Amino acid sequence: MKERFAESELILNADGSIYHLNLHADEIANTVITVGDPQRVSAVSRHFDKIEVQKAKREFMTHTGELNGQRLTVMSTGMGPGNIDIFMNELDALANIDLSNRTLKSTATSLNIIRLGTSGSIHPDIHPGDYLVSAYAVGLDTTLTFYAANVSDQFQHFMTRHDNPNLHHYQTAADPYLNRALFKKEKRGVTLTTPGFYAAQNRSLRLPYSKNLYLNKLHTCEVEGMPFTNLEMETASIYYFAELLGHRALSLNCILANRLHGTFSKKPKADVDEMIKYALREITNQKK
């Protein structure tokens, strides 16, 4: 007999949808585009030929539809690794757990998860308006410490070079197939995923930060020959869960700021809109 997930562990809404995402299994496509901002969901789905599902709960908004004959889902995750923990577990449950009887499906489904996010550059040659693919990502959050399995034993102790040897971190990578197949002309780099926007990224307004990332030196650190290039708050967590759960994930970043130069995009909305249109062309032209 299959193991049944208890009501307290797999929480469902009154209509049988999964708790936070508020979705049923047939309401997601096999290709899922993720964005942080709920308002950015409609900025993606307005390019669809048709929309069949529109749902929202808390920061999680979902539109599923079709573009160029391909079924697509775009979902907002909210910000930070804590939200990704919820998002990825529940998205995987929609694909791989029969919610009606609370048991694992007999056949596993692998989703393509493509993040379209905004990010800040920590590299002198990557500027606002550039696009960057996260070939690798290093997470500074502690999410993985609560799970029994680790993605990789190859931890890059780059912080020892910058006087922070005790700063917890883990290394993840984009899915090799998606990394080869999509956004081929764009720069690749290593994304640093932080658990916050201010002190965790060495921003100080009225409160000082306690752990110096030495932003002017990070681009001299490398993973597999690629430099550290940018800061954001979701990619490493998405990659981590995707690898553990058997999904494919890739992150495309629209650079809005350069932290070394202190610059910010003069047209952030237009930059993001152009990235969305470019990404949709790439995704829907991709052969199975």
C-alpha atoms as a printed R data frame, in Angstrom:
    type eleno elety resid chain resno       x      y       z
1   ATOM     1    CA   MET     A     1   0.000  0.000   0.000
2   ATOM     2    CA   LYS     A     2   1.271  3.467  -0.888
3   ATOM     3    CA   GLU     A     3   2.224  5.823   1.912
4   ATOM     4    CA   ARG     A     4  -0.462  8.446   2.457
5   ATOM     5    CA   PHE     A     5   0.548 12.002   3.344
6   ATOM     6    CA   ALA     A     6  -1.221 13.221   6.479
7   ATOM     7    CA   GLU     A     7  -3.559 16.204   6.416
8   ATOM     8    CA   SER     A     8  -1.110 18.169   8.581
9   ATOM     9    CA   GLU     A     9   1.783 17.576   6.116
10  ATOM    10    CA   LEU     A    10   0.074 17.961   2.739
11  ATOM    11    CA   ILE     A    11  -2.367 20.770   3.441
12  ATOM    12    CA   LEU     A    12  -5.214 21.310   0.978
13  ATOM    13    CA   ASN     A    13  -7.847 23.997   0.655
14  ATOM    14    CA   ALA     A    14 -11.563 23.190   0.844
15  ATOM    15    CA   ASP     A    15 -11.726 22.803  -2.950
16  ATOM    16    CA   GLY     A    16  -8.867 20.282  -2.948
17  ATOM    17    CA   SER     A    17  -6.236 22.722  -4.244
18  ATOM    18    CA   ILE     A    18  -2.802 22.831  -2.649
19  ATOM    19    CA   TYR     A    19  -2.610 25.205   0.299
20  ATOM    20    CA   HIS     A    20  -0.439 28.214  -0.588
21  ATOM    21    CA   LEU     A    21  -0.431 28.072  -4.390
22  ATOM    22    CA   ASN     A    22  -4.210 27.500  -4.490
23  ATOM    23    CA   LEU     A    23  -3.882 25.264  -7.562
24  ATOM    24    CA   HIS     A    24  -4.967 21.874  -8.880
25  ATOM    25    CA   ALA     A    25  -2.595 19.656 -10.846
26  ATOM    26    CA   ASP     A    26  -4.285 20.271 -14.208
27  ATOM    27    CA   GLU     A    27  -3.828 24.039 -13.817
28  ATOM    28    CA   ILE     A    28  -0.059 24.027 -14.397
29  ATOM    29    CA   ALA     A    29   1.913 23.360 -17.586
30  ATOM    30    CA   ASN     A    30   5.117 21.335 -17.821
31  ATOM    31    CA   THR     A    31   6.999 24.579 -18.520
32  ATOM    32    CA   VAL     A    32   6.733 27.000 -15.598
33  ATOM    33    CA   ILE     A    33   8.086 30.544 -15.795
34  ATOM    34    CA   THR     A    34   8.740 32.067 -12.388
35  ATOM    35    CA   VAL     A    35   8.882 35.752 -11.483
36  ATOM    36    CA   GLY     A    36   9.240 37.302  -8.058
37  ATOM    37    CA   ASP     A    37   6.711 40.123  -8.333
38  ATOM    38    CA   PRO     A    38   3.009 39.119  -8.622
39  ATOM    39    CA   GLN     A    39   2.430 42.142 -10.869
40  ATOM    40    CA   ARG     A    40   4.984 40.769 -13.319
41  ATOM    41    CA   VAL     A    41   2.809 37.710 -13.987
42  ATOM    42    CA   SER     A    42   0.439 39.688 -16.195
43  ATOM    43    CA   ALA     A    43   3.442 41.342 -17.876
44  ATOM    44    CA   VAL     A    44   4.325 37.843 -19.092
45  ATOM    45    CA   SER     A    45   0.861 36.405 -19.739
46  ATOM    46    CA   ARG     A    46  -0.304 39.411 -21.782
47  ATOM    47    CA   HIS     A    47   1.852 37.966 -24.560
48  ATOM    48    CA   PHE     A    48   0.020 34.610 -24.462
49  ATOM    49    CA   ASP     A    49  -2.375 33.758 -27.288
50  ATOM    50    CA   LYS     A    50  -4.913 32.686 -24.685
51  ATOM    51    CA   ILE     A    51  -5.152 32.379 -20.886
52  ATOM    52    CA   GLU     A    52  -7.096 29.495 -19.363
53  ATOM    53    CA   VAL     A    53  -6.223 29.809 -15.646
54  ATOM    54    CA   GLN     A    54  -5.902 32.917 -13.468
55  ATOM    55    CA   LYS     A    55  -5.526 32.352  -9.741
56  ATOM    56    CA   ALA     A    56  -3.955 34.189  -6.828
57  ATOM    57    CA   LYS     A    57  -3.385 33.656  -3.122
58  ATOM    58    CA   ARG     A    58  -1.071 35.800  -1.014
59  ATOM    59    CA   GLU     A    59   2.058 36.517  -3.095
60  ATOM    60    CA   PHE     A    60   1.500 33.490  -5.328
61  ATOM    61    CA   MET     A    61  -0.209 34.456  -8.583
62  ATOM    62    CA   THR     A    62  -0.604 32.004 -11.472
63  ATOM    63    CA   HIS     A    63  -1.607 32.380 -15.120
64  ATOM    64    CA   THR     A    64  -1.630 29.341 -17.399
65  ATOM    65    CA   GLY     A    65  -2.217 29.662 -21.106
66  ATOM    66    CA   GLU     A    66  -0.822 29.035 -24.545
67  ATOM    67    CA   LEU     A    67   1.697 30.763 -26.801
68  ATOM    68    CA   ASN     A    68   2.676 29.572 -30.264
69  ATOM    69    CA   GLY     A    69   0.980 26.242 -29.601
70  ATOM    70    CA   GLN     A    70   2.888 25.637 -26.343
71  ATOM    71    CA   ARG     A    71   1.170 25.491 -22.965
72  ATOM    72    CA   LEU     A    72   2.923 27.705 -20.417
73  ATOM    73    CA   THR     A    73   2.452 28.654 -16.791
74  ATOM    74    CA   VAL     A    74   3.790 31.847 -15.244
75  ATOM    75    CA   MET     A    75   3.845 32.053 -11.453
76  ATOM    76    CA   SER     A    76   5.071 34.567  -8.907
77  ATOM    77    CA   THR     A    77   7.181 33.266  -6.042
78  ATOM    78    CA   GLY     A    78   7.507 36.343  -3.877
79  ATOM    79    CA   MET     A    79  10.968 37.200  -2.587
80  ATOM    80    CA   GLY     A    80  13.596 35.154  -0.827
81  ATOM    81    CA   PRO     A    81  14.581 31.527  -0.149
82  ATOM    82    CA   GLY     A    82  11.833 31.040   2.441
83  ATOM    83    CA   ASN     A    83   9.205 31.575  -0.234
84  ATOM    84    CA   ILE     A    84  11.058 29.269  -2.616
85  ATOM    85    CA   ASP     A    85  10.860 26.495   0.000
86  ATOM    86    CA   ILE     A    86   7.058 26.745  -0.131
87  ATOM    87    CA   PHE     A    87   6.831 27.340  -3.857
88  ATOM    88    CA   MET     A    88   9.039 24.456  -4.991
89  ATOM    89    CA   ASN     A    89   7.607 21.882  -2.587
90  ATOM    90    CA   GLU     A    90   4.029 22.684  -3.556
91  ATOM    91    CA   LEU     A    91   4.789 22.958  -7.275
92  ATOM    92    CA   ASP     A    92   6.432 19.518  -7.126
93  ATOM    93    CA   ALA     A    93   3.451 18.153  -5.211
94  ATOM    94    CA   LEU     A    94   1.134 19.296  -8.018
95  ATOM    95    CA   ALA     A    95   3.275 17.387 -10.508
96  ATOM    96    CA   ASN     A    96   4.073 14.262  -8.507
97  ATOM    97    CA   ILE     A    97   1.469 13.691  -5.783
98  ATOM    98    CA   ASP     A    98  -2.115 12.605  -6.395
99  ATOM    99    CA   LEU     A    99  -3.862 15.171  -4.221
100 ATOM   100    CA   SER     A   100  -7.152 13.279  -4.264
101 ATOM   101    CA   ASN     A   101  -5.724 10.286  -2.373
102 ATOM   102    CA   ARG     A   102  -2.570 11.921  -0.934
103 ATOM   103    CA   THR     A   103  -0.145  9.389  -2.413
104 ATOM   104    CA   LEU     A   104   2.793  9.622  -4.805
105 ATOM   105    CA   LYS     A   105   1.984  9.162  -8.473
106 ATOM   106    CA   SER     A   106   3.400  5.996 -10.024
107 ATOM   107    CA   THR     A   107   5.347  7.977 -12.652
108 ATOM   108    CA   ALA     A   108   7.456 11.022 -11.803
109 ATOM   109    CA   THR     A   109   7.045 14.237 -13.819
110 ATOM   110    CA   SER     A   110   9.976 16.584 -14.458
111 ATOM   111    CA   LEU     A   111   9.057 20.228 -14.951
112 ATOM   112    CA   ASN     A   112  11.031 22.895 -16.815
113 ATOM   113    CA   ILE     A   113  11.304 25.859 -14.442
114 ATOM   114    CA   ILE     A   114  12.641 29.079 -15.956
115 ATOM   115    CA   ARG     A   115  13.164 32.077 -13.717
116 ATOM   116    CA   LEU     A   116  12.930 35.571 -15.187
117 ATOM   117    CA   GLY     A   117  14.299 37.851 -12.503
118 ATOM   118    CA   THR     A   118  15.941 41.168 -11.788
119 ATOM   119    CA   SER     A   119  19.390 41.395 -10.278
120 ATOM   120    CA   GLY     A   120  22.294 43.620  -9.325
121 ATOM   121    CA   SER     A   121  25.710 43.230 -10.935
122 ATOM   122    CA   ILE     A   122  28.878 42.816  -8.861
123 ATOM   123    CA   HIS     A   123  31.072 42.630 -11.978
124 ATOM   124    CA   PRO     A   124  32.683 45.746 -13.507
125 ATOM   125    CA   ASP     A   125  31.796 44.679 -17.069
126 ATOM   126    CA   ILE     A   126  28.116 43.762 -16.530
127 ATOM   127    CA   HIS     A   127  25.842 46.788 -16.668
128 ATOM   128    CA   PRO     A   128  22.186 47.791 -16.230
129 ATOM   129    CA   GLY     A   129  20.198 46.529 -19.200
130 ATOM   130    CA   ASP     A   130  22.377 43.434 -19.700
131 ATOM   131    CA   TYR     A   131  20.951 39.911 -19.510
132 ATOM   132    CA   LEU     A   132  22.809 37.227 -17.595
133 ATOM   133    CA   VAL     A   133  22.253 33.472 -17.307
134 ATOM   134    CA   SER     A   134  23.068 31.886 -13.936
135 ATOM   135    CA   ALA     A   135  25.214 28.921 -14.968
136 ATOM   136    CA   TYR     A   136  25.951 28.393 -11.281
137 ATOM   137    CA   ALA     A   137  24.504 29.830  -8.101
138 ATOM   138    CA   VAL     A   138  25.827 30.050  -4.564
139 ATOM   139    CA   GLY     A   139  23.298 30.366  -1.763
140 ATOM   140    CA   LEU     A   140  23.929 32.167   1.514
141 ATOM   141    CA   ASP     A   141  20.672 31.036   3.125
142 ATOM   142    CA   THR     A   142  20.333 28.075   5.497
143 ATOM   143    CA   THR     A   143  17.461 26.329   3.685
144 ATOM   144    CA   LEU     A   144  19.435 23.204   2.843
145 ATOM   145    CA   THR     A   145  20.371 22.561   6.473
146 ATOM   146    CA   PHE     A   146  16.787 21.470   7.160
147 ATOM   147    CA   TYR     A   147  16.839 18.755   4.467
148 ATOM   148    CA   ALA     A   148  18.500 15.353   4.693
149 ATOM   149    CA   ALA     A   149  20.002 15.403   1.184
150 ATOM   150    CA   ASN     A   150  22.632 17.791  -0.152
151 ATOM   151    CA   VAL     A   151  22.894 18.792  -3.794
152 ATOM   152    CA   SER     A   152  26.666 18.605  -3.998
153 ATOM   153    CA   ASP     A   153  29.687 17.844  -1.885
154 ATOM   154    CA   GLN     A   154  31.728 20.358  -3.882
155 ATOM   155    CA   PHE     A   155  31.368 23.399  -1.678
156 ATOM   156    CA   GLN     A   156  33.376 26.390  -2.818
157 ATOM   157    CA   HIS     A   157  34.879 27.991   0.260
158 ATOM   158    CA   PHE     A   158  35.331 31.320  -1.465
159 ATOM   159    CA   MET     A   159  34.542 33.262   1.688
160 ATOM   160    CA   THR     A   160  37.797 32.173   3.295
161 ATOM   161    CA   ARG     A   161  39.536 34.507   0.839
162 ATOM   162    CA   HIS     A   162  37.551 37.450   2.127
163 ATOM   163    CA   ASP     A   163  37.727 37.013   5.886
164 ATOM   164    CA   ASN     A   164  34.318 35.340   6.271
165 ATOM   165    CA   PRO     A   165  35.168 31.623   6.569
166 ATOM   166    CA   ASN     A   166  32.124 30.900   8.736
167 ATOM   167    CA   LEU     A   167  29.487 32.320   6.405
168 ATOM   168    CA   HIS     A   168  27.269 29.372   5.434
169 ATOM   169    CA   HIS     A   169  26.984 28.761   1.710
170 ATOM   170    CA   TYR     A   170  26.200 26.063  -0.824
171 ATOM   171    CA   GLN     A   171  26.785 25.668  -4.558
172 ATOM   172    CA   THR     A   172  24.209 24.698  -7.181
173 ATOM   173    CA   ALA     A   173  24.054 24.687 -10.974
174 ATOM   174    CA   ALA     A   174  21.612 25.292 -13.799
175 ATOM   175    CA   ASP     A   175  20.177 22.252 -15.535
176 ATOM   176    CA   PRO     A   176  22.752 21.274 -18.197
177 ATOM   177    CA   TYR     A   177  20.163 20.749 -20.940
178 ATOM   178    CA   LEU     A   178  18.352 24.067 -20.434
179 ATOM   179    CA   ASN     A   179  21.672 25.872 -20.035
180 ATOM   180    CA   ARG     A   180  22.758 24.598 -23.456
181 ATOM   181    CA   ALA     A   181  19.409 25.038 -25.180
182 ATOM   182    CA   LEU     A   182  18.207 28.489 -24.094
183 ATOM   183    CA   PHE     A   183  19.585 32.036 -24.181
184 ATOM   184    CA   LYS     A   184  22.725 30.908 -25.997
185 ATOM   185    CA   LYS     A   185  23.985 34.393 -26.853
186 ATOM   186    CA   GLU     A   186  23.833 35.721 -23.281
187 ATOM   187    CA   LYS     A   187  26.677 35.985 -20.784
188 ATOM   188    CA   ARG     A   188  26.998 33.237 -18.182
189 ATOM   189    CA   GLY     A   189  28.139 33.714 -14.620
190 ATOM   190    CA   VAL     A   190  27.808 32.761 -10.966
191 ATOM   191    CA   THR     A   191  24.866 34.229  -9.084
192 ATOM   192    CA   LEU     A   192  25.052 34.862  -5.346
193 ATOM   193    CA   THR     A   193  21.661 34.274  -3.728
194 ATOM   194    CA   THR     A   194  21.150 36.044  -0.405
195 ATOM   195    CA   PRO     A   195  18.359 35.720   2.195
196 ATOM   196    CA   GLY     A   196  17.716 39.483   2.251
197 ATOM   197    CA   PHE     A   197  17.963 42.674   0.210
198 ATOM   198    CA   TYR     A   198  19.679 45.068   2.615
199 ATOM   199    CA   ALA     A   199  22.331 43.857   5.090
200 ATOM   200    CA   ALA     A   200  22.564 40.451   3.370
201 ATOM   201    CA   GLN     A   201  23.642 42.292   0.208
202 ATOM   202    CA   ASN     A   202  25.819 44.837   2.057
203 ATOM   203    CA   ARG     A   203  23.274 47.650   1.828
204 ATOM   204    CA   SER     A   204  23.228 49.866   4.885
205 ATOM   205    CA   LEU     A   205  20.614 52.550   5.528
206 ATOM   206    CA   ARG     A   206  20.144 53.099   9.273
207 ATOM   207    CA   LEU     A   207  21.389 49.640  10.315
208 ATOM   208    CA   PRO     A   208  24.961 48.491   9.635
209 ATOM   209    CA   TYR     A   209  25.658 45.001   8.287
210 ATOM   210    CA   SER     A   210  27.778 42.548  10.282
211 ATOM   211    CA   LYS     A   211  29.147 40.325   7.484
212 ATOM   212    CA   ASN     A   212  31.122 42.094   4.772
213 ATOM   213    CA   LEU     A   213  30.817 40.420   1.357
214 ATOM   214    CA   TYR     A   214  33.521 42.673  -0.076
215 ATOM   215    CA   LEU     A   215  31.536 43.356  -3.233
216 ATOM   216    CA   ASN     A   216  34.531 44.909  -4.981
217 ATOM   217    CA   LYS     A   217  36.381 41.571  -4.690
218 ATOM   218    CA   LEU     A   218  33.657 39.000  -5.321
219 ATOM   219    CA   HIS     A   219  34.052 39.098  -9.102
220 ATOM   220    CA   THR     A   220  37.588 37.745  -8.633
221 ATOM   221    CA   CYS     A   221  36.134 34.517  -7.177
222 ATOM   222    CA   GLU     A   222  35.195 31.706  -9.561
223 ATOM   223    CA   VAL     A   223  33.171 28.512  -9.822
224 ATOM   224    CA   GLU     A   224  34.285 26.182 -12.630
225 ATOM   225    CA   GLY     A   225  36.197 29.055 -14.230
226 ATOM   226    CA   MET     A   226  33.222 31.465 -14.177
227 ATOM   227    CA   PRO     A   227  33.318 34.662 -12.117
228 ATOM   228    CA   PHE     A   228  30.816 35.774  -9.511
229 ATOM   229    CA   THR     A   229  28.622 38.194 -11.422
230 ATOM   230    CA   ASN     A   230  25.444 39.212  -9.614
231 ATOM   231    CA   LEU     A   231  23.320 39.265  -6.462
232 ATOM   232    CA   GLU     A   232  19.666 38.302  -6.065
233 ATOM   233    CA   MET     A   233  17.407 36.332  -3.713
234 ATOM   234    CA   GLU     A   234  15.961 33.202  -5.384
235 ATOM   235    CA   THR     A   235  18.126 31.376  -7.949
236 ATOM   236    CA   ALA     A   236  20.276 29.109  -5.746
237 ATOM   237    CA   SER     A   237  17.192 27.951  -3.842
238 ATOM   238    CA   ILE     A   238  15.322 27.146  -7.061
239 ATOM   239    CA   TYR     A   239  18.310 25.222  -8.425
240 ATOM   240    CA   TYR     A   240  18.738 23.377  -5.124
241 ATOM   241    CA   PHE     A   241  15.152 22.129  -4.973
242 ATOM   242    CA   ALA     A   242  14.971 21.412  -8.709
243 ATOM   243    CA   GLU     A   243  17.969 19.093  -8.543
244 ATOM   244    CA   LEU     A   244  16.734 17.270  -5.452
245 ATOM   245    CA   LEU     A   245  13.200 16.859  -6.831
246 ATOM   246    CA   GLY     A   246  14.178 15.925 -10.374
247 ATOM   247    CA   HIS     A   247  13.186 19.087 -12.254
248 ATOM   248    CA   ARG     A   248  15.105 21.247 -14.730
249 ATOM   249    CA   ALA     A   249  15.772 24.875 -13.804
250 ATOM   250    CA   LEU     A   250  17.418 27.882 -15.442
251 ATOM   251    CA   SER     A   251  17.578 31.520 -14.343
252 ATOM   252    CA   LEU     A   252  17.756 34.527 -16.672
253 ATOM   253    CA   ASN     A   253  18.563 37.812 -14.938
254 ATOM   254    CA   CYS     A   254  17.839 41.317 -16.141
255 ATOM   255    CA   ILE     A   255  20.549 43.465 -14.594
256 ATOM   256    CA   LEU     A   256  19.069 46.660 -13.151
257 ATOM   257    CA   ALA     A   257  21.983 47.900 -11.035
258 ATOM   258    CA   ASN     A   258  25.757 47.772 -10.882
259 ATOM   259    CA   ARG     A   259  26.790 47.790  -7.238
260 ATOM   260    CA   LEU     A   260  30.443 48.540  -7.977
261 ATOM   261    CA   HIS     A   261  29.627 51.632 -10.020
262 ATOM   262    CA   GLY     A   262  26.595 52.680  -7.944
263 ATOM   263    CA   THR     A   263  24.389 52.863 -11.041
264 ATOM   264    CA   PHE     A   264  20.756 51.887 -11.651
265 ATOM   265    CA   SER     A   265  18.793 51.463 -14.869
266 ATOM   266    CA   LYS     A   266  17.163 54.597 -16.279
267 ATOM   267    CA   LYS     A   267  14.331 52.448 -17.714
268 ATOM   268    CA   PRO     A   268  13.840 49.398 -15.471
269 ATOM   269    CA   LYS     A   269  10.299 48.578 -16.631
270 ATOM   270    CA   ALA     A   270  11.306 48.689 -20.298
271 ATOM   271    CA   ASP     A   271  14.394 46.562 -19.588
272 ATOM   272    CA   VAL     A   272  12.287 43.899 -17.874
273 ATOM   273    CA   ASP     A   273   9.611 43.968 -20.602
274 ATOM   274    CA   GLU     A   274  12.243 43.421 -23.279
275 ATOM   275    CA   MET     A   275  13.686 40.493 -21.317
276 ATOM   276    CA   ILE     A   276  10.228 38.926 -21.056
277 ATOM   277    CA   LYS     A   277   9.589 39.177 -24.802
278 ATOM   278    CA   TYR     A   278  13.035 37.802 -25.579
279 ATOM   279    CA   ALA     A   279  12.624 34.905 -23.148
280 ATOM   280    CA   LEU     A   280   9.196 33.948 -24.500
281 ATOM   281    CA   ARG     A   281  10.561 33.834 -28.042
282 ATOM   282    CA   GLU     A   282  13.377 31.581 -26.890
283 ATOM   283    CA   ILE     A   283  11.150 29.291 -24.843
284 ATOM   284    CA   THR     A   284   8.421 28.788 -27.429
285 ATOM   285    CA   ASN     A   285  10.845 28.276 -30.311
286 ATOM   286    CA   GLN     A   286  12.634 25.576 -28.380
287 ATOM   287    CA   LYS     A   287  12.040 22.109 -29.860
288 ATOM   288    CA   LYS     A   288  11.095 19.295 -27.509
